[in-house]
Short mmCIF file of C-alpha atoms in Angstrom, two decimals:
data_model
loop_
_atom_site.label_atom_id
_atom_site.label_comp_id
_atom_site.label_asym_id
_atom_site.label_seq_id
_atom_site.Cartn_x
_atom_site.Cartn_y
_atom_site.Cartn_z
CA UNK V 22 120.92 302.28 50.56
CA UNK V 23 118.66 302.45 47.60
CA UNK V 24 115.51 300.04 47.33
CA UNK V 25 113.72 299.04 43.77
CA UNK V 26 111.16 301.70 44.75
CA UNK V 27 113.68 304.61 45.16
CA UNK V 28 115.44 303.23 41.81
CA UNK V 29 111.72 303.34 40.01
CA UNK V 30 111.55 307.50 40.96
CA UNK V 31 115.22 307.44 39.39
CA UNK V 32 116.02 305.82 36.46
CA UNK V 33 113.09 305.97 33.61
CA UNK V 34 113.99 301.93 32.43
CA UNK V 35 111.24 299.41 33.31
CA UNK V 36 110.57 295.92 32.72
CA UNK V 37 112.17 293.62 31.19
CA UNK V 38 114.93 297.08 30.59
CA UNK V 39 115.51 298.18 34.39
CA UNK V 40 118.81 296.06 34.70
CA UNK V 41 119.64 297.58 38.60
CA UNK V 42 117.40 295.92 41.66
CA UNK V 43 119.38 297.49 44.47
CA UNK V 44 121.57 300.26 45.43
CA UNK V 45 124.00 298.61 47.89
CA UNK V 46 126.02 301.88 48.67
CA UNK V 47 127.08 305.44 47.45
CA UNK V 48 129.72 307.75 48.05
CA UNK V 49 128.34 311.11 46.85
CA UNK V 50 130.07 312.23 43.79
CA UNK V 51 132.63 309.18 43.52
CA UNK V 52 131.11 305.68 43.29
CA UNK V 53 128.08 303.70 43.47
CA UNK V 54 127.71 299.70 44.22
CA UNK V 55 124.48 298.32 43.07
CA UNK V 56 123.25 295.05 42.60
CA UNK V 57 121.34 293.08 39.54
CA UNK V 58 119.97 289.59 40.55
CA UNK V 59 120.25 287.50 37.61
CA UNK V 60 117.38 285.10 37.20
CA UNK V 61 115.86 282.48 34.54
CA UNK V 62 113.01 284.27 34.08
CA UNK V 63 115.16 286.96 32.22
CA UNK V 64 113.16 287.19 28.50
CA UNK V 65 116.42 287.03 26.65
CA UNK V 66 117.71 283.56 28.40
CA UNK V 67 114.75 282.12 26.23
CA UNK V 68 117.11 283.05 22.90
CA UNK V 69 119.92 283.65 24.44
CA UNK V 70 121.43 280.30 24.46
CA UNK V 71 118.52 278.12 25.29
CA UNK V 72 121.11 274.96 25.60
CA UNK V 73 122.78 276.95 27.76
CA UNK V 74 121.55 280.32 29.21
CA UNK V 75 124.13 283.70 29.33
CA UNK V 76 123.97 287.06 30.00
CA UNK V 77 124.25 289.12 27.09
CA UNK V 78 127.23 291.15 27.35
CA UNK V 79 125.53 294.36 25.74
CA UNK V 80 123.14 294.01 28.75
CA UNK V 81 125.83 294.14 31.54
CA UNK V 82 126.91 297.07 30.17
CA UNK V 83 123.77 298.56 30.08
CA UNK V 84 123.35 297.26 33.81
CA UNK V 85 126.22 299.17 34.60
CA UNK V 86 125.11 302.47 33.11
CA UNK V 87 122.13 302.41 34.61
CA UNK V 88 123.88 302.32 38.26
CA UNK V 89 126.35 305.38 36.45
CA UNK V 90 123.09 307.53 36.12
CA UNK V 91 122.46 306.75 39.20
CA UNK V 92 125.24 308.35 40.84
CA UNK V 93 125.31 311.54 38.14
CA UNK V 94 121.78 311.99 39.61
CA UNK V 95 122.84 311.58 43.02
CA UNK V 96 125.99 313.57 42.27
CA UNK V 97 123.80 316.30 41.12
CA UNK V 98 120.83 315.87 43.74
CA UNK V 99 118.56 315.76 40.36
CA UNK V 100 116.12 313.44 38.89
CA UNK V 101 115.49 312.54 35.55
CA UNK V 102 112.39 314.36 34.01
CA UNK V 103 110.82 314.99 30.95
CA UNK V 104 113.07 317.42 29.01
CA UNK V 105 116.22 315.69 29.89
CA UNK V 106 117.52 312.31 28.87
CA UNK V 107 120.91 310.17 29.30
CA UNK V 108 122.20 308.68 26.62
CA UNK V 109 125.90 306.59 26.30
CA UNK V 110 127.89 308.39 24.64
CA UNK V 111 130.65 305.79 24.65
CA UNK V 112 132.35 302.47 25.67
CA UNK V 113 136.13 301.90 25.91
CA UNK V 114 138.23 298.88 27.43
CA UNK V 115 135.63 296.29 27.31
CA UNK V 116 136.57 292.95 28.30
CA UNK V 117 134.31 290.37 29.52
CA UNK V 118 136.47 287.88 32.18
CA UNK V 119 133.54 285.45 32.59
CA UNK V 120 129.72 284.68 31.70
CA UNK V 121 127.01 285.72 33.96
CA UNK V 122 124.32 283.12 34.10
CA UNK V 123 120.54 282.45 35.81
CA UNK V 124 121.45 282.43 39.37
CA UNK V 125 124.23 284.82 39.20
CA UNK V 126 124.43 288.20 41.56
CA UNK V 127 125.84 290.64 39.54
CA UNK V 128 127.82 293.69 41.73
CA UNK V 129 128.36 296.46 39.84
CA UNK V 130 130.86 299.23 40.91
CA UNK V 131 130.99 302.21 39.20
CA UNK V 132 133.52 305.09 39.77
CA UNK V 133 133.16 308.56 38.41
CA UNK V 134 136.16 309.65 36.75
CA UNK V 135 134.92 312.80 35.58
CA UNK V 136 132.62 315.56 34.67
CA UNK V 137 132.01 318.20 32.95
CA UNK V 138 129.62 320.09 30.55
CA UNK V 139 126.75 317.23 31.11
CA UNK V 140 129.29 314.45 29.85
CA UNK V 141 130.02 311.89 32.58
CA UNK V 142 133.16 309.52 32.33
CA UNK V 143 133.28 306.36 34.79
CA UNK V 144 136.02 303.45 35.45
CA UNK V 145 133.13 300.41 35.98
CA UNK V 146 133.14 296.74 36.26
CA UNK V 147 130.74 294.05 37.16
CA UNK V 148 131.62 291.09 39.43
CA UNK V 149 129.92 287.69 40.51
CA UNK V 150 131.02 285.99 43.67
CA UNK V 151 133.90 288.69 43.60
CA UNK V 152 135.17 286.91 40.41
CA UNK V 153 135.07 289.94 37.56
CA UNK V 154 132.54 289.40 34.95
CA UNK V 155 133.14 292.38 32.68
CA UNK V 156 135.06 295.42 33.43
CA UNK V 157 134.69 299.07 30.92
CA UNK V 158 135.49 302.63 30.46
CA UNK V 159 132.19 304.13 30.40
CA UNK V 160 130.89 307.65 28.73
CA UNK V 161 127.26 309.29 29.15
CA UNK V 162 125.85 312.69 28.58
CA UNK V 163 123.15 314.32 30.30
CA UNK V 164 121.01 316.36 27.55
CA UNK V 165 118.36 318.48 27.36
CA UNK V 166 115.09 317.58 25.12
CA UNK V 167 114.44 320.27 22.11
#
């Protein structure tokens, strides 16, 4: 639904930071699944362990805001620009189920809970091989540059 090059006019991460490859589907307003293909070219597999390589768990969440400002963007028919940035405002619930490693397709599904003022909450969770990898309450804000 959403190729890399759609994502690039979307989200402001790049390289090695942009954590989403491919929007897989969107319901307007409600939920987004995206995917991140997890590969051993990843910079932090080379510290992260180098005996055996994992997914940092600070990064999956981070994967999985990146597909929540997706949908608030789509849910908003907006783009990010120069006086606005989104931040995380907030994690709740976290609990990681099982490591993600080089190889790995990460699906991440993110619903939007609510909205209101610019602050975003979403129910999200990340899955491999429909096993789940980590699973979050996640809170963003949408705010204006002064």
């Amino acid at each position: 639904m959403m190729d890399i090059h759609k994502i690039l006019k979307q989200l402001p991460h790049r390289y090695p930071f942009l954590l989403v490859d491919r929007v897989l589907a969107i319901d307007k307003g409600k939920s987004i699944r995206a995917l991140k293909n997890v590969t051993i070219n990843e910079p932090y597999f080379e510290g992260h362990f180098p005996h055996r390589p994992v997914m940092p768990g600070v990064l999956m969440l981070e994967a999985l805001a990146q597909a929540a400002a997706l949908l608030s963007f789509d849910a908003l028919d907006s783009a990010p620009n120069d006086e606005m940035v989104y931040y995380f405002a907030g994690i709740d619930g976290v609990r990681f189920k099982r490591p993600v490693e080089p190889g790995d397709q990460l699906i991440l599904e993110v619903e939007l809970l609510r909205r209101k003022a610019g602050i975003f909450k979403f129910k999200a969770r990340a899955l491999v091989a429909d096993e789940l990898a980590v699973e979050a309450e996640l809170t963003c804000a949408m705010r204006t540059i002064t």
